[in-house]
Short mmCIF file of C-alpha atoms in Angstrom, two decimals:
data_model
loop_
_atom_site.label_atom_id
_atom_site.label_comp_id
_atom_site.label_asym_id
_atom_site.label_seq_id
_atom_site.Cartn_x
_atom_site.Cartn_y
_atom_site.Cartn_z
CA MET A 1 97.65 58.71 92.02
CA HIS A 2 101.01 56.97 91.65
CA GLU A 3 103.89 57.40 94.02
CA SER A 4 106.80 59.50 92.82
CA THR A 5 110.33 58.12 93.00
CA SER A 6 111.38 61.46 94.54
CA ASN A 7 108.78 61.22 97.30
CA PRO A 8 110.26 61.72 100.80
CA THR A 9 109.42 59.07 103.38
CA LEU A 10 107.06 59.54 106.30
CA ASP A 11 110.00 59.00 108.66
CA GLN A 12 111.79 61.95 107.06
CA PHE A 13 108.79 64.18 107.70
CA GLU A 14 108.51 63.00 111.30
CA THR A 15 112.22 63.68 111.90
CA ALA A 16 111.92 67.11 110.30
CA ARG A 17 108.95 67.92 112.50
CA THR A 18 111.14 67.63 115.59
CA VAL A 19 113.79 69.83 113.97
CA VAL A 20 111.36 72.48 112.75
CA ALA A 21 109.62 72.62 116.14
CA ARG A 22 112.73 74.35 117.51
CA VAL A 23 111.66 77.55 115.75
CA ALA A 24 108.20 77.13 114.23
CA GLN A 25 104.98 77.42 116.18
CA GLU A 26 102.11 74.99 115.81
CA THR A 27 99.68 77.45 114.28
CA PRO A 28 95.93 77.56 115.06
CA MET A 29 93.30 75.61 113.14
CA GLU A 30 90.12 77.69 112.92
CA SER A 31 86.70 76.55 111.72
CA SER A 32 84.76 78.80 109.33
CA ARG A 33 80.97 78.73 109.52
CA TYR A 34 80.67 81.09 106.53
CA LEU A 35 82.83 78.94 104.22
CA THR A 36 81.23 75.75 105.56
CA GLU A 37 77.78 77.00 104.53
CA LEU A 38 79.12 78.14 101.17
CA LEU A 39 80.95 74.88 100.34
CA GLY A 40 78.46 72.48 101.88
CA ALA A 41 81.19 70.72 103.90
CA ASP A 42 83.07 71.56 107.10
CA VAL A 43 85.85 74.07 106.35
CA PHE A 44 88.88 74.68 108.57
CA LEU A 45 91.58 77.32 108.14
CA LYS A 46 95.20 76.41 108.93
CA CYS A 47 96.59 79.78 110.01
CA GLU A 48 100.19 79.86 108.86
CA ASN A 49 99.67 83.61 108.48
CA LEU A 50 100.19 83.60 112.26
CA GLN A 51 103.48 81.68 111.99
CA ARG A 52 106.76 83.28 113.12
CA THR A 53 108.04 85.51 110.29
CA GLY A 54 104.45 85.58 108.98
CA SER A 55 104.50 82.48 106.77
CA TYR A 56 105.24 78.76 106.51
CA LYS A 57 108.60 79.47 104.83
CA ILE A 58 110.52 79.26 108.09
CA ARG A 59 109.84 75.50 108.13
CA GLY A 60 111.69 74.65 104.93
CA ALA A 61 114.44 77.22 105.44
CA TYR A 62 115.28 76.00 108.94
CA ASN A 63 115.11 72.32 108.01
CA ARG A 64 117.47 72.85 105.07
CA MET A 65 119.95 74.95 107.04
CA SER A 66 119.95 72.60 110.04
CA GLN A 67 121.41 69.92 107.72
CA LEU A 68 124.50 72.03 106.91
CA THR A 69 127.87 70.92 108.27
CA GLU A 70 129.93 73.22 110.51
CA GLN A 71 132.19 73.97 107.53
CA GLU A 72 129.20 74.90 105.38
CA ARG A 73 127.69 77.07 108.11
CA ALA A 74 130.96 78.97 108.38
CA ARG A 75 130.63 79.94 104.69
CA GLY A 76 127.28 81.63 105.32
CA VAL A 77 124.08 81.31 103.32
CA VAL A 78 122.55 83.31 100.50
CA ALA A 79 118.99 83.46 99.19
CA ALA A 80 116.76 85.51 96.91
CA SER A 81 113.17 86.45 97.60
CA ALA A 82 110.56 89.18 97.39
CA GLY A 83 109.59 88.61 101.00
CA ASN A 84 108.53 85.44 102.81
CA HIS A 85 111.46 83.20 101.91
CA ALA A 86 113.81 86.07 102.72
CA GLN A 87 112.38 86.41 106.20
CA GLY A 88 112.38 82.65 106.77
CA VAL A 89 116.04 82.31 105.78
CA ALA A 90 117.11 85.38 107.76
CA PHE A 91 115.33 84.18 110.90
CA ALA A 92 116.59 80.59 110.59
CA ALA A 93 120.14 81.82 109.99
CA ARG A 94 120.02 83.98 113.10
CA GLU A 95 118.76 81.06 115.21
CA LEU A 96 121.53 78.79 113.87
CA GLY A 97 124.29 81.41 114.16
CA ILE A 98 124.87 81.57 110.40
CA ALA A 99 125.61 84.76 108.47
CA SER A 100 122.98 85.41 105.78
CA THR A 101 122.87 87.54 102.64
CA ILE A 102 119.52 88.08 100.94
CA PHE A 103 119.00 89.51 97.46
CA MET A 104 115.65 91.27 97.10
CA PRO A 105 114.15 93.14 94.13
CA ILE A 106 114.25 96.93 94.09
CA GLY A 107 110.86 98.19 95.19
CA VAL A 108 110.21 95.30 97.59
CA PRO A 109 107.52 96.37 100.12
CA LEU A 110 109.11 98.25 103.00
CA PRO A 111 107.72 96.02 105.81
CA LYS A 112 109.30 92.92 104.22
CA LEU A 113 112.61 94.70 103.71
CA GLN A 114 112.68 95.99 107.28
CA ALA A 115 111.73 92.60 108.76
CA THR A 116 114.47 90.80 106.81
CA LYS A 117 117.08 93.28 108.01
CA ALA A 118 115.75 93.08 111.57
CA TYR A 119 116.42 89.32 111.59
CA GLY A 120 120.09 90.11 110.97
CA ALA A 121 120.47 89.51 107.24
CA LYS A 122 122.59 91.60 104.93
CA VAL A 123 120.12 92.73 102.24
CA ILE A 124 121.18 93.59 98.70
CA LEU A 125 118.56 95.18 96.44
CA HIS A 126 118.95 94.01 92.86
CA GLY A 127 116.70 93.93 89.80
CA HIS A 128 112.98 94.44 89.45
CA THR A 129 111.66 90.85 89.25
CA VAL A 130 112.27 87.80 91.44
CA ALA A 131 114.28 86.19 88.60
CA GLU A 132 116.99 88.86 88.72
CA PRO A 133 117.81 88.51 92.44
CA LEU A 134 117.84 84.71 91.98
CA LEU A 135 120.54 84.99 89.32
CA ALA A 136 122.50 87.46 91.45
CA ALA A 137 122.27 85.16 94.49
CA ALA A 138 123.53 82.18 92.46
CA GLU A 139 126.49 84.26 91.22
CA TYR A 140 127.20 85.40 94.78
CA ALA A 141 127.23 81.77 95.94
CA ASP A 142 129.72 80.85 93.18
CA GLU A 143 131.99 83.78 94.01
CA THR A 144 131.98 83.55 97.81
CA GLY A 145 131.25 79.90 98.57
CA ALA A 146 128.09 80.81 100.48
CA ILE A 147 125.45 78.07 100.50
CA PHE A 148 122.45 78.93 98.33
CA ILE A 149 119.12 78.21 100.05
CA PRO A 150 116.49 77.65 97.34
CA PRO A 151 112.90 78.76 97.96
CA PHE A 152 111.25 75.48 96.94
CA ASP A 153 113.26 73.13 94.72
CA HIS A 154 115.22 71.11 97.30
CA ALA A 155 114.42 67.90 99.18
CA ASP A 156 115.16 69.38 102.63
CA VAL A 157 112.95 72.39 101.90
CA ILE A 158 110.09 70.17 100.70
CA VAL A 159 110.34 67.98 103.78
CA GLY A 160 110.39 71.03 106.07
CA GLN A 161 107.28 72.47 104.46
CA GLY A 162 105.60 69.07 104.68
CA THR A 163 105.69 69.20 108.49
CA LEU A 164 102.66 71.44 108.11
CA GLY A 165 100.77 68.47 106.68
CA LEU A 166 101.47 66.42 109.81
CA GLU A 167 100.02 69.22 111.95
CA ILE A 168 96.90 69.33 109.79
CA TRP A 169 96.41 65.57 110.10
CA ASP A 170 96.73 65.70 113.88
CA SER A 171 94.33 68.65 114.21
CA VAL A 172 91.68 67.38 111.76
CA PRO A 173 92.21 63.59 111.47
CA GLU A 174 88.93 63.23 109.59
CA VAL A 175 90.14 65.60 106.83
CA GLU A 176 89.18 64.56 103.29
CA THR A 177 90.32 67.57 101.23
CA VAL A 178 93.27 69.93 101.61
CA ILE A 179 93.52 73.14 99.57
CA VAL A 180 97.03 74.57 99.15
CA PRO A 181 98.45 77.67 97.43
CA ILE A 182 101.07 76.95 94.74
CA GLY A 183 103.98 79.08 93.60
CA GLY A 184 107.04 77.02 92.84
CA GLY A 185 105.44 74.04 94.56
CA GLY A 186 107.46 73.44 97.73
CA LEU A 187 104.55 73.68 100.14
CA ILE A 188 102.05 71.53 98.25
CA ALA A 189 104.71 68.92 97.38
CA GLY A 190 105.56 68.49 101.05
CA VAL A 191 101.99 68.62 102.34
CA ALA A 192 100.66 66.21 99.70
CA SER A 193 103.46 63.73 100.29
CA ALA A 194 103.23 63.76 104.08
CA MET A 195 99.44 63.66 104.26
CA LYS A 196 98.88 61.04 101.59
CA GLN A 197 101.35 58.74 103.31
CA ARG A 198 99.57 59.32 106.63
CA ALA A 199 96.22 58.60 104.94
CA LYS A 200 97.53 55.43 103.30
CA ALA A 201 98.83 54.16 106.64
CA ALA A 202 95.36 54.79 108.10
CA GLY A 203 93.67 52.94 105.23
CA ARG A 204 92.13 56.12 103.83
CA THR A 205 92.48 58.44 100.86
CA ILE A 206 92.47 62.23 100.85
CA ARG A 207 92.21 64.79 98.08
CA VAL A 208 94.80 67.56 97.62
CA ILE A 209 93.92 70.58 95.47
CA GLY A 210 96.42 73.23 94.46
CA VAL A 211 95.52 76.83 93.67
CA GLN A 212 97.45 79.28 91.52
CA ALA A 213 96.83 82.89 90.56
CA ALA A 214 95.61 82.91 86.94
CA ASN A 215 98.25 85.54 86.11
CA ALA A 216 101.07 83.25 87.27
CA ALA A 217 99.85 79.73 86.54
CA ALA A 218 102.77 77.57 85.46
CA TYR A 219 101.42 74.27 86.81
CA PRO A 220 98.35 73.73 84.58
CA ALA A 221 100.49 74.17 81.44
CA SER A 222 103.31 72.08 82.90
CA LEU A 223 100.99 69.23 83.89
CA VAL A 224 99.56 69.15 80.36
CA ALA A 225 103.06 69.17 78.89
CA GLY A 226 104.31 66.55 81.35
CA THR A 227 107.39 68.62 82.21
CA PRO A 228 108.14 71.88 84.05
CA THR A 229 107.23 74.60 81.57
CA GLU A 230 107.88 78.32 81.91
CA VAL A 231 104.96 80.71 81.41
CA PRO A 232 104.84 84.52 81.35
CA VAL A 233 104.10 85.99 84.79
CA LEU A 234 101.63 88.85 84.53
CA ALA A 235 100.99 91.44 87.22
CA THR A 236 99.26 89.88 90.23
CA ILE A 237 98.49 90.93 93.78
CA ALA A 238 99.53 87.39 94.80
CA ASP A 239 103.23 88.20 94.51
CA GLY A 240 104.15 85.47 96.98
CA ILE A 241 103.21 82.76 94.43
CA ALA A 242 104.18 84.60 91.24
CA VAL A 243 106.58 81.93 89.94
CA GLY A 244 106.97 81.36 86.20
CA LYS A 245 108.29 77.78 86.25
CA PRO A 246 107.75 74.81 88.61
CA GLY A 247 110.62 73.36 90.57
CA VAL A 248 111.89 70.07 89.16
CA LEU A 249 111.55 68.03 92.38
CA ASN A 250 108.29 69.77 93.23
CA PHE A 251 106.78 69.00 89.83
CA GLU A 252 107.59 65.29 90.08
CA ILE A 253 105.81 64.98 93.41
CA ILE A 254 102.88 67.18 92.42
CA ARG A 255 102.10 65.41 89.17
CA HIS A 256 101.91 62.10 91.01
CA LEU A 257 100.17 63.16 94.22
CA VAL A 258 98.09 66.30 93.66
CA ASP A 259 94.55 65.63 92.48
CA ASP A 260 93.77 68.94 90.82
CA VAL A 261 95.19 72.41 90.23
CA VAL A 262 92.80 75.33 89.73
CA THR A 263 93.39 79.02 89.03
CA VAL A 264 91.73 82.10 90.52
CA SER A 265 91.38 85.63 89.19
CA GLU A 266 92.57 88.85 90.79
CA ASP A 267 88.95 89.66 91.70
CA ASP A 268 88.58 86.22 93.33
CA ILE A 269 91.69 86.83 95.43
CA ALA A 270 90.60 90.31 96.50
CA LYS A 271 87.18 88.97 97.54
CA ALA A 272 88.86 86.20 99.57
CA LEU A 273 91.08 88.63 101.42
CA LEU A 274 88.02 90.70 102.29
CA VAL A 275 86.08 87.63 103.48
CA LEU A 276 88.97 86.59 105.73
CA LEU A 277 89.14 90.07 107.23
CA GLU A 278 85.41 90.40 107.80
CA ARG A 279 84.33 86.84 108.59
CA ALA A 280 87.41 85.29 110.19
CA LYS A 281 89.13 88.44 111.53
CA LEU A 282 92.37 87.26 109.92
CA VAL A 283 94.95 89.33 108.06
CA VAL A 284 96.16 87.21 105.14
CA GLU A 285 98.33 88.20 102.20
CA PRO A 286 96.83 87.69 98.71
CA ALA A 287 99.00 84.62 97.95
CA GLY A 288 97.88 83.07 101.23
CA ALA A 289 94.21 83.63 100.45
CA VAL A 290 93.97 81.82 97.09
CA GLY A 291 92.56 78.64 98.68
CA VAL A 292 89.63 80.60 100.06
CA ALA A 293 89.32 82.32 96.67
CA ALA A 294 88.90 78.91 95.03
CA ILE A 295 85.98 78.09 97.35
CA LEU A 296 84.34 81.49 96.77
CA ALA A 297 84.71 81.03 93.00
CA GLY A 298 82.98 77.62 93.12
CA LEU A 299 86.09 75.76 91.93
CA VAL A 300 86.06 73.15 94.73
CA ALA A 301 83.42 70.44 94.91
CA PRO A 302 82.43 69.51 98.49
CA SER A 303 84.03 66.32 99.76
CA GLY A 304 83.94 65.97 103.52
CA PRO A 305 85.98 68.01 106.03
CA THR A 306 88.17 70.48 104.13
CA VAL A 307 91.28 72.29 105.32
CA VAL A 308 92.45 75.47 103.58
CA ILE A 309 96.04 76.53 104.20
CA LEU A 310 96.44 80.28 104.75
CA SER A 311 100.11 80.26 103.83
CA GLY A 312 101.13 83.78 104.85
CA GLY A 313 100.10 87.10 106.34
CA ASN A 314 102.84 89.46 105.20
CA ILE A 315 100.93 92.17 103.38
CA ASP A 316 102.03 95.77 102.92
CA PRO A 317 99.38 98.04 104.49
CA LEU A 318 99.33 100.18 101.34
CA LEU A 319 98.60 97.09 99.23
CA MET A 320 95.97 95.99 101.73
CA GLN A 321 94.21 99.33 101.32
CA ARG A 322 94.10 98.87 97.53
CA VAL A 323 93.07 95.22 97.73
CA ILE A 324 90.24 95.96 100.15
CA SER A 325 88.91 98.64 97.80
CA HIS A 326 89.21 96.23 94.88
CA GLY A 327 87.54 93.47 96.87
CA LEU A 328 84.64 95.73 97.80
CA ALA A 329 84.14 96.64 94.14
CA ALA A 330 84.42 93.00 93.04
CA SER A 331 81.82 92.06 95.67
CA ASP A 332 79.41 94.75 94.35
CA ARG A 333 79.75 96.73 97.56
CA TYR A 334 81.50 99.75 96.14
CA LEU A 335 80.23 101.74 93.18
CA THR A 336 81.77 104.68 91.35
CA LEU A 337 79.53 106.67 89.02
CA ARG A 338 80.17 109.54 86.62
CA ILE A 339 77.12 111.72 86.10
CA PRO A 340 76.96 114.66 83.65
CA LEU A 341 74.90 117.50 85.17
CA PRO A 342 73.62 120.88 84.02
CA ASP A 343 75.72 123.64 85.60
CA ARG A 344 73.10 125.21 87.80
CA PRO A 345 72.54 125.42 91.54
CA GLY A 346 71.01 122.48 93.38
CA GLN A 347 72.13 119.63 91.10
CA LEU A 348 74.70 118.25 93.53
CA ALA A 349 72.17 118.32 96.37
CA ARG A 350 69.55 116.65 94.14
CA THR A 351 71.79 113.70 93.20
CA ALA A 352 72.86 113.24 96.83
CA GLU A 353 69.18 113.17 97.82
CA LEU A 354 68.43 110.49 95.20
CA VAL A 355 71.34 108.33 96.40
CA ALA A 356 70.04 108.69 99.96
CA GLN A 357 66.57 107.62 98.80
CA ALA A 358 68.16 104.43 97.50
CA ASN A 359 69.66 103.91 101.00
CA ALA A 360 73.24 104.12 99.72
CA ASN A 361 76.07 105.93 101.45
CA VAL A 362 78.25 108.44 99.57
CA ILE A 363 81.94 107.96 100.40
CA GLU A 364 83.62 110.44 98.06
CA VAL A 365 82.55 113.22 95.67
CA LEU A 366 84.41 114.89 92.80
CA HIS A 367 82.63 117.83 91.10
CA THR A 368 84.36 119.36 88.08
CA ARG A 369 83.73 121.61 85.07
CA HIS A 370 86.88 120.37 83.33
CA GLY A 371 86.06 116.76 82.43
CA HIS A 372 86.95 115.46 78.97
CA GLY A 373 84.04 115.87 76.53
CA LEU A 374 81.95 118.12 78.76
CA LYS A 375 79.85 120.74 77.03
CA ILE A 376 79.80 124.41 78.02
CA GLY A 377 77.20 124.73 80.74
CA GLU A 378 77.74 121.14 81.87
CA VAL A 379 79.65 119.71 84.85
CA GLU A 380 80.64 116.19 85.77
CA LEU A 381 79.96 114.59 89.12
CA GLU A 382 81.92 111.52 90.19
CA LEU A 383 80.35 109.70 93.12
CA SER A 384 81.86 106.82 95.09
CA VAL A 385 79.06 105.01 96.87
CA GLU A 386 78.96 102.16 99.40
CA THR A 387 76.39 99.52 98.41
CA ARG A 388 75.13 96.20 99.78
CA GLY A 389 75.49 94.02 96.70
CA LEU A 390 74.51 93.72 93.04
CA GLU A 391 70.77 94.40 93.50
CA HIS A 392 71.48 97.48 95.60
CA ARG A 393 73.95 98.77 92.98
CA GLN A 394 71.29 98.39 90.32
CA LEU A 395 68.76 100.19 92.51
CA VAL A 396 71.08 103.20 92.91
CA VAL A 397 71.66 103.43 89.15
CA GLU A 398 67.97 103.03 88.30
CA THR A 399 66.95 105.66 90.89
CA LEU A 400 69.22 108.20 89.22
CA ARG A 401 68.07 107.24 85.72
CA SER A 402 64.41 107.51 86.70
CA ALA A 403 65.09 111.10 87.76
CA GLY A 404 66.46 111.93 84.30
CA TYR A 405 70.20 111.54 84.96
CA GLU A 406 72.61 109.44 82.88
CA PRO A 407 75.00 107.76 85.35
CA GLN A 408 77.95 105.79 83.94
CA ILE A 409 79.53 103.05 86.03
CA VAL A 410 83.31 103.46 86.39
CA GLU A 411 84.94 100.03 86.40
CA ASP A 412 87.65 99.46 89.00
#
């Protein structure tokens, strides 16, 4: 990897660390036996989901705003975000005594909206995608003179986020691989720059791997093209990294310093969130769990001690409920079946008995005579069943088929 001309210096990161420490906590570093066994190398989780405001974003926001002059602070700041950046800017502004205005998309999850307001920001709901509030915030800055605080494409923001890399190095000095979520690229640009300079000074090399959601993966296409390239952003549960185009400064650092960028599916992300809940007892938002998703999907080759950054924990409980259900289905632990039955007494009890024989647990039952395509004298039973994995799912289906039923698996 070659050094980028836009690469911040190690001294800049060290200075920023002192600044950021005024508001940011040094978050825990947890080991994961489950992921260690799966990867074949020691795995540690850097828990920025436990950071103040629920994500790493406070680091870059505070570092950027601490550089403002008194005259600039008097003009106030403005930002646009669907959640984490909004909360980081609002909190940093409150700590620095600066008035803040945040543009957020209509329909933003209520907990993120309430938290941003609670930190003292004036919130304006505008548009339905992150791009629309960004345009509105830029116009607001032009009209009022407020200082726009970008979410990732600014040197001070990159340096602030990179302070996380210094913490990782101090906690796990033997680290050989770091796995980082990527949206616009502010976090991985800072972490890669800070840690690779630390490694070089120690006479070592480390590997940095970025992870994007497959439905919002601008970096693979941009790296092939050699320039920041916009891609369509499809629906993804990882809304925190759903960015259609890399930042210019971020891209320059990433293409020189990041060793690989991989993408993970929605199923991969849902499984990772479930693993973190069950195995690590950690609440992590989907965007913050993509590094774990990459390990679960077999996209990371083992290479010594590995640190995965859990970048945020701000998840709407309603989304969490849906993601857990999706994760259970993706992990073959949740099965929904539709079974046509003759309309006569005892059929419901018979199917329940067969499911019990297969040692599966029925969670929900829908019994109807009004299903599409049903014949007269026929009913449809929809069963939601808790299973223990793929083999157990197959056992449930085969048990019903052996008894003469025709179960159809309902895909999530």
